[in-house]
Coordinates of C-alpha atoms in Angstrom, one line a residue:
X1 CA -4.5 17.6 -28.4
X2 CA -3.7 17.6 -24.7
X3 CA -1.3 14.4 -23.6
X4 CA -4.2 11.6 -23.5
X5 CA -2.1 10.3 -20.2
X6 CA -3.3 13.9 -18.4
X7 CA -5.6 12.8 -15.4
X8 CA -8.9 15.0 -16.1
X9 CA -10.4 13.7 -13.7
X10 CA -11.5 16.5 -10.8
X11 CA -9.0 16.6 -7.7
X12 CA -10.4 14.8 -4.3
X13 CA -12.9 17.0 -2.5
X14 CA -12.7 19.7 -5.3
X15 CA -16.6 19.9 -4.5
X16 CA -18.3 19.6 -0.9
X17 CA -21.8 19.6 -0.7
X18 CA -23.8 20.9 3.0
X19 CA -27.5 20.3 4.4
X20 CA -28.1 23.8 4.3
X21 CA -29.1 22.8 8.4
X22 CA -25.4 22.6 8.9
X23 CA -24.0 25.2 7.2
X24 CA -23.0 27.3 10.2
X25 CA -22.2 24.2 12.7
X26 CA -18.8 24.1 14.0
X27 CA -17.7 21.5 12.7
X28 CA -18.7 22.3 9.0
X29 CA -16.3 25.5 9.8
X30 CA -13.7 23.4 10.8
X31 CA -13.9 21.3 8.1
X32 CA -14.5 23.6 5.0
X33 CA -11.6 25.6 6.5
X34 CA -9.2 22.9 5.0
X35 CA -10.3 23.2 1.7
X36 CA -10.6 27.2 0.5
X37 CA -10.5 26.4 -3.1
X38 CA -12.9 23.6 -3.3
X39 CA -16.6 24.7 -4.6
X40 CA -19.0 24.9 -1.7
X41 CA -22.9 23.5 -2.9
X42 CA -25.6 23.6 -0.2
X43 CA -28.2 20.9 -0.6
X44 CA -31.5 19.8 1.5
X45 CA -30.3 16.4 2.5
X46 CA -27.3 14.0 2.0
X47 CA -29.4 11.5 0.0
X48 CA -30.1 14.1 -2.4
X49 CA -26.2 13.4 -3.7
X50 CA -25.6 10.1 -2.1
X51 CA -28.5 8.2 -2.7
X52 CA -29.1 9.1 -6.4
X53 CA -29.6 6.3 -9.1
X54 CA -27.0 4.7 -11.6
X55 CA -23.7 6.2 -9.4
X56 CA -20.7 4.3 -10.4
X57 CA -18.7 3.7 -7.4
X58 CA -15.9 2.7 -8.9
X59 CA -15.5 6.3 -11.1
X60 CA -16.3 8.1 -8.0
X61 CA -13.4 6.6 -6.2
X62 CA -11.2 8.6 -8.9
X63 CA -12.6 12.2 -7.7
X64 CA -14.5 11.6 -4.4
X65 CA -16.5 14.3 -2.6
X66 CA -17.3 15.0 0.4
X67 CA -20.6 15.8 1.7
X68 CA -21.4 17.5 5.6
X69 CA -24.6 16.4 6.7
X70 CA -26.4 15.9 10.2
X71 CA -27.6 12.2 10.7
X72 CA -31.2 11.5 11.6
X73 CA -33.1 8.6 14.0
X74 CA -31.0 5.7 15.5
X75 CA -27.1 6.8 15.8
X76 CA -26.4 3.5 17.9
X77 CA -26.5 -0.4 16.6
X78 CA -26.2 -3.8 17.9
X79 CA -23.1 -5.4 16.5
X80 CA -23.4 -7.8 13.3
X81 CA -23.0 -11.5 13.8
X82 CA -20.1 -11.2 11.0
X83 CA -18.1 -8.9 13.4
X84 CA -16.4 -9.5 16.9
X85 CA -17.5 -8.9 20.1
X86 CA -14.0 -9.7 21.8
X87 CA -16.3 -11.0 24.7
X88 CA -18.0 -7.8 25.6
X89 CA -21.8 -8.4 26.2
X90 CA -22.6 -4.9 24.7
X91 CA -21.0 -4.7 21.3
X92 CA -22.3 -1.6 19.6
X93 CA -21.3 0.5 16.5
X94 CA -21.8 3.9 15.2
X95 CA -20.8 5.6 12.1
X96 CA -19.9 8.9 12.4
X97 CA -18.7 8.8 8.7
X98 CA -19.6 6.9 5.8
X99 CA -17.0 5.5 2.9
X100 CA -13.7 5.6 3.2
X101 CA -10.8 7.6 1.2
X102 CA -8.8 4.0 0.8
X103 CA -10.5 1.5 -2.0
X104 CA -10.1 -1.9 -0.9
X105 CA -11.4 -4.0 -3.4
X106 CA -12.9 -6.9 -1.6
X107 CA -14.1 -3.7 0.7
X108 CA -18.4 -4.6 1.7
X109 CA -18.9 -0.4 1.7
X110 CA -18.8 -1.2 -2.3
X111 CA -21.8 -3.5 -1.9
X112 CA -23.5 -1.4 1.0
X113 CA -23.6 2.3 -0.6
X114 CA -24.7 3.6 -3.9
X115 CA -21.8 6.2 -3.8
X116 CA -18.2 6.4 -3.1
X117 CA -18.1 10.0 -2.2
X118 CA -17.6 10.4 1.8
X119 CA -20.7 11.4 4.1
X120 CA -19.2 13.2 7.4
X121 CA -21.9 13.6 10.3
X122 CA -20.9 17.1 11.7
X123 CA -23.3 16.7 14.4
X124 CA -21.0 14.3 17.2
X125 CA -22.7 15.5 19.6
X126 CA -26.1 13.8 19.2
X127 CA -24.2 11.1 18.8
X128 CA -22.3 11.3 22.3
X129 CA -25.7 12.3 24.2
X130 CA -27.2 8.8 22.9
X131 CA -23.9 6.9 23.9
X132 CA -24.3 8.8 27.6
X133 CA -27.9 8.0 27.7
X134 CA -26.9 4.2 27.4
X135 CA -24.2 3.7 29.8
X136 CA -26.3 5.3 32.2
X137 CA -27.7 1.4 32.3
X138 CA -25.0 -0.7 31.0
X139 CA -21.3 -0.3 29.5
X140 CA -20.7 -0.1 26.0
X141 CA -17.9 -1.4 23.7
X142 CA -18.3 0.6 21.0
X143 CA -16.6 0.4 17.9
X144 CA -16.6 3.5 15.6
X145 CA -14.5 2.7 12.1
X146 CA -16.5 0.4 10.8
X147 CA -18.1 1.8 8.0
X148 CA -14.7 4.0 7.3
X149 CA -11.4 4.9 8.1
X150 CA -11.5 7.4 11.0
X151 CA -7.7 7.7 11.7
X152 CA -7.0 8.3 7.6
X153 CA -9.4 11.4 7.7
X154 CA -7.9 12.5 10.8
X155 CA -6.2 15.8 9.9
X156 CA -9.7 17.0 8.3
X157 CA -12.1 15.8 11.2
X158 CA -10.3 15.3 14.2
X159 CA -13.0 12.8 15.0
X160 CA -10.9 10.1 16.6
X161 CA -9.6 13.0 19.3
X162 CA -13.5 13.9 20.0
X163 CA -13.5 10.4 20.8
X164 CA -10.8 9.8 22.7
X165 CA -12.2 12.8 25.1
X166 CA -15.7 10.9 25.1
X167 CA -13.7 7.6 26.5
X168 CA -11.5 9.7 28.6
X169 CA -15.0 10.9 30.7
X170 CA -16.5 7.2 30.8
X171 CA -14.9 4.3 32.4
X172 CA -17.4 2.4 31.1
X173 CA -17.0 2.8 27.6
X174 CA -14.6 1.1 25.7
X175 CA -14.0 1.9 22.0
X176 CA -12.1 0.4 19.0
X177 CA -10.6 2.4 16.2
X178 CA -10.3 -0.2 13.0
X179 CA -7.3 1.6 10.5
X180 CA -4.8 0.3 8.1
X181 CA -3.7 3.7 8.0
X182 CA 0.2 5.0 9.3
X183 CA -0.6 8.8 10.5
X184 CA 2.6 8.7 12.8
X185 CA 2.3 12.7 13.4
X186 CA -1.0 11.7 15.2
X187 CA 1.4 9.6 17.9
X188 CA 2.6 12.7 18.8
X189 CA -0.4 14.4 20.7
X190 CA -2.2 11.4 21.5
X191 CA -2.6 10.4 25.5
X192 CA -3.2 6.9 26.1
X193 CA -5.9 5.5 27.4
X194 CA -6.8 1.9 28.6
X195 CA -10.1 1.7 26.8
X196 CA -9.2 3.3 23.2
X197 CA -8.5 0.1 21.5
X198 CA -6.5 0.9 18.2
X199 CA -6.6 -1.8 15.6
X200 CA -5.1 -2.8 12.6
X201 CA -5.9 -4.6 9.7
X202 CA -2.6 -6.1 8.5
X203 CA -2.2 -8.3 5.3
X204 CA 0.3 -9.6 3.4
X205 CA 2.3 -7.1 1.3
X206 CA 1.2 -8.8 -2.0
X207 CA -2.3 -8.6 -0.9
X208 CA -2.2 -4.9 0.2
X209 CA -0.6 -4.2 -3.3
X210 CA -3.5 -6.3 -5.3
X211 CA -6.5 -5.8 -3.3
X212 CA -6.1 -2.5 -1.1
X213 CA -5.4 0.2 -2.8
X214 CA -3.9 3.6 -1.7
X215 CA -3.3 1.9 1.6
X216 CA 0.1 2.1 3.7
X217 CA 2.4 -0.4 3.2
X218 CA 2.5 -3.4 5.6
X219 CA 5.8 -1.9 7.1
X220 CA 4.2 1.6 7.3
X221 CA 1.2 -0.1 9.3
X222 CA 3.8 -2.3 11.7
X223 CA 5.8 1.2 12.2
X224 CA 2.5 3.0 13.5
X225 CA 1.4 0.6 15.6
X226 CA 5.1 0.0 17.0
X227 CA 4.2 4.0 18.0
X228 CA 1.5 3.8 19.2
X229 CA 2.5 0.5 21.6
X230 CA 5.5 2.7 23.0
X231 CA 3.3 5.6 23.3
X232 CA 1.5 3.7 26.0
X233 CA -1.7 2.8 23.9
X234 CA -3.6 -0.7 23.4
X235 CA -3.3 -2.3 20.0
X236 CA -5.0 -5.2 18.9
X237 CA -3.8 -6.8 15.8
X238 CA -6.6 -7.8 13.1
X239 CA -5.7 -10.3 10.7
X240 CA -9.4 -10.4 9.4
X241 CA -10.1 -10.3 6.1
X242 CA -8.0 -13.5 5.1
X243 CA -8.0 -13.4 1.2
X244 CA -7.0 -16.3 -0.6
X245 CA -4.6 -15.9 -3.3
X246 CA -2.1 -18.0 -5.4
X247 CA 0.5 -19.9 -2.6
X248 CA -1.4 -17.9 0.4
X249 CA 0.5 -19.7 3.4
X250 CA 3.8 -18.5 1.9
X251 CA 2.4 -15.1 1.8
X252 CA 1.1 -15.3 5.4
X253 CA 3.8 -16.3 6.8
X254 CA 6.1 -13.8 5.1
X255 CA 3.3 -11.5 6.8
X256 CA 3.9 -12.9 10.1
X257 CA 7.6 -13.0 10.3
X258 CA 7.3 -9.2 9.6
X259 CA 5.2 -8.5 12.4
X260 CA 7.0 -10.4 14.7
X261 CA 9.9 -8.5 13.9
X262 CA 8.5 -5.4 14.3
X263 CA 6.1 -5.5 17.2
X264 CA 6.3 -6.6 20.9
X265 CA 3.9 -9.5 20.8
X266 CA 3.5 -9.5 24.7
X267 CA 2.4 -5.5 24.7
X268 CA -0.4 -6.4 22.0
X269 CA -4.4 -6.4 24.0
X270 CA -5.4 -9.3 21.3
X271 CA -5.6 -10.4 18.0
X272 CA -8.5 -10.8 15.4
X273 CA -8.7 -13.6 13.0
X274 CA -11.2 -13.8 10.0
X275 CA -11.3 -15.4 6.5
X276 CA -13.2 -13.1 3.8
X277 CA -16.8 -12.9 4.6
X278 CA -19.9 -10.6 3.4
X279 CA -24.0 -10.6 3.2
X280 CA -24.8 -12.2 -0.3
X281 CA -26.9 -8.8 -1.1
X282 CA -23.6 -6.9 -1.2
X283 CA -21.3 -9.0 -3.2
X284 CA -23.8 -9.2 -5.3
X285 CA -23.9 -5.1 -5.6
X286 CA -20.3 -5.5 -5.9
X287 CA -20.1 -7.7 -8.5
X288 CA -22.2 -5.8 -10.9
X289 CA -19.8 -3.0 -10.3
X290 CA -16.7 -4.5 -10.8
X291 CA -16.8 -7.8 -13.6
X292 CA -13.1 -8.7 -13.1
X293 CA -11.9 -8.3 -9.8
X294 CA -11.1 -11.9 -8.9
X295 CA -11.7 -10.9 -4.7
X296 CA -15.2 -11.0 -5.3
X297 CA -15.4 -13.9 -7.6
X298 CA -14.2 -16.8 -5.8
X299 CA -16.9 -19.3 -6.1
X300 CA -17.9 -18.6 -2.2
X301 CA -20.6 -20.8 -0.4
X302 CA -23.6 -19.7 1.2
X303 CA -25.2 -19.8 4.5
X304 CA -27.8 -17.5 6.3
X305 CA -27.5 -14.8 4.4
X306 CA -23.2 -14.7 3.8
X307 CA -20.8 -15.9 1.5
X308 CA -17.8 -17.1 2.6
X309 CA -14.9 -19.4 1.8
X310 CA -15.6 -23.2 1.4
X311 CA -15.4 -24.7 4.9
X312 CA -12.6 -26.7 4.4
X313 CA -10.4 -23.7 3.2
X314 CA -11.6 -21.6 6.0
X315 CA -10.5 -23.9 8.3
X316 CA -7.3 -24.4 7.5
X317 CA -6.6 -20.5 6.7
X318 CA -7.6 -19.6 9.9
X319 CA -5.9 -22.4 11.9
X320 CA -2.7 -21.9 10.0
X321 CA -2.7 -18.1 11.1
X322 CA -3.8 -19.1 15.2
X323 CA -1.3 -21.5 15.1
X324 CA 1.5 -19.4 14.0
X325 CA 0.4 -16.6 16.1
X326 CA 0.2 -19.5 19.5
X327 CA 4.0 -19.6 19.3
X328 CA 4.3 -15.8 20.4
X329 CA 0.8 -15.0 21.8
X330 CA -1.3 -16.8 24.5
X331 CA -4.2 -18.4 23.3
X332 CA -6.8 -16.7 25.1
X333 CA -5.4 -13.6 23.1
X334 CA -6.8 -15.1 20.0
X335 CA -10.4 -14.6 18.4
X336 CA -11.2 -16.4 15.6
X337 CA -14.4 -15.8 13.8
X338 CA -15.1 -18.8 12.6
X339 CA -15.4 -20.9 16.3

């Protein structure tokens, strides 16, 4: 027999499945042009693959594919009340892409979709005419890695570029790129600009190692954003999720004397601060997934719809981190979720 320690499993994007619609767009070129040995299967519409019945997500994650379609109806929504506006009036989000190469395991995309392959929209430009119809009445902060990790898929897409050229035409649109990726050859051709917002999820090490897997390191993360700060761009720091673990305010501080030492607190546009929170529908998806990870079985209360940490724990996870950060950032700097 073969050595039983041989991974069989098929290698990441080994298969890539198109709307037939798409098949000659641009960006579909572009993007099979990466991968010439992968097998190409055309298909009538993304939910066809994604949306099918009794997927494991967590097998998936092992051998994801990727899937090309064009996305239909409403490409622009309202912020949710779980995520931060930073005090912009019109907090929208898109997503462009959907699931992410990474596998966080307290990650909500787990509960949300009923696949882990990755579903890229080839067809940006609908999505910019909507976002120009819009700020035709009103400006827009727009955040647009939400339901992924644009910066990790970078090198296949070159979404976050198309992006960056959409802001670069708008002064009234301000966007946000959430990564906890470190792709330090992207410093090199980027040009800063004052409303491309680049932020990072940071965690402790021990966290990242547990709970976020096939992530950067926390040093990899501090070294790209250190990059990116000199390179002239905004960063905000995100210290949201907050898991709880085993002697957490050891662990966060750890965290915080690291970032300190790596990146120039007074260069930094803000910082994000959020214990664990998600709609009860999801975790419960998640939980039927996955019946011993212990991220997403804390015995979480309840209210309006989400499951969070206890009150009391909340509080004093979050004001821990605020305080900490006070000594080296001014306070109106600071977002906290939960306030």
């Amino acid at each position: 027999m073969k050595n039983l320690k041989e991974d069989y499993f098929n290698p990441f994007f080994s298969h890539i499945y198109v709307e037939k619609a798409v098949r000659k767009h641009k960006r579909t070129q572009k993007i099979l042009a990466k991968f010439p040995s992968a097998e190409i299967i055309e298909i009538d519409h993304y939910k066809d693959v994604f949306c099918r019945s009794r997927q494991s997500f967590h097998l998936q994650h092992n051998a994801q594919k990727l899937i090309l379609a064009a996305r239909q109806g409403t490409l622009l929504y309202e912020g949710a009340p779980v995520c931060q506006d930073f005090g912009n009036q019109y907090f929208y989000y898109v997503s462009c892409m959907m699931n992410c190469i990474f596998d966080c395991a307290y990650c909500y995309l787990k509960g949300m979709y009923p696949s882990a392959h990755i579903v890229v929209f080839v067809n940006l430009e609908d999505f910019f005419a909507e976002i120009e119809q819009v700020l035709e009445h009103h400006p827009l902060y727009l955040c647009i890695s939400y339901d992924t990790d644009l910066l990790a898929m970078e090198q296949i897409t070159g979404y976050v570029q198309e992006w960056c050229d959409l802001a670069a035409k708008h002064e009234n649109l301000k966007i946000e790129i959430r990564t906890k990726c470190a792709a330090r050859t992207f410093v090199q051709d980027i040009k800063p600009l004052s409303t491309v917002i680049f932020a990072f999820t940071l965690s402790p090490q021990v966290v990242i190692e547990t709970f976020e897997h096939h992530t950067p390191t926390l040093a990899e993360r501090l070294s790209f954003a250190a990059e990116l700060i000199q390179a002239g761009c905004p960063v905000r720091l995100c210290f949201d999720p907050m898991i709880y673990i085993h002697d957490w305010q050891r662990h966060y501080e750890a965290m915080l004397d690291q970032v300190f030492c790596r990146i120039p607190m007074e260069k930094i546009v803000d910082v994000s601060i959020g214990t664990f929170r998600i709609p009860q529908d999801y975790l419960k998806n998640m939980r039927k997934q996955d019946a011993e990870s212990a991220v997403i079985w804390f015995p979480f209360d309840k209210k309006d719809g989400y499951c969070h940490y206890p009150d009391v724990l909340m509080e004093q996870m979050e004001c821990f981190l605020s305080g900490r950060l006070e000594e080296k950032v001014s306070k109106e700097k600071i977002y906290r979720w939960n306030v």
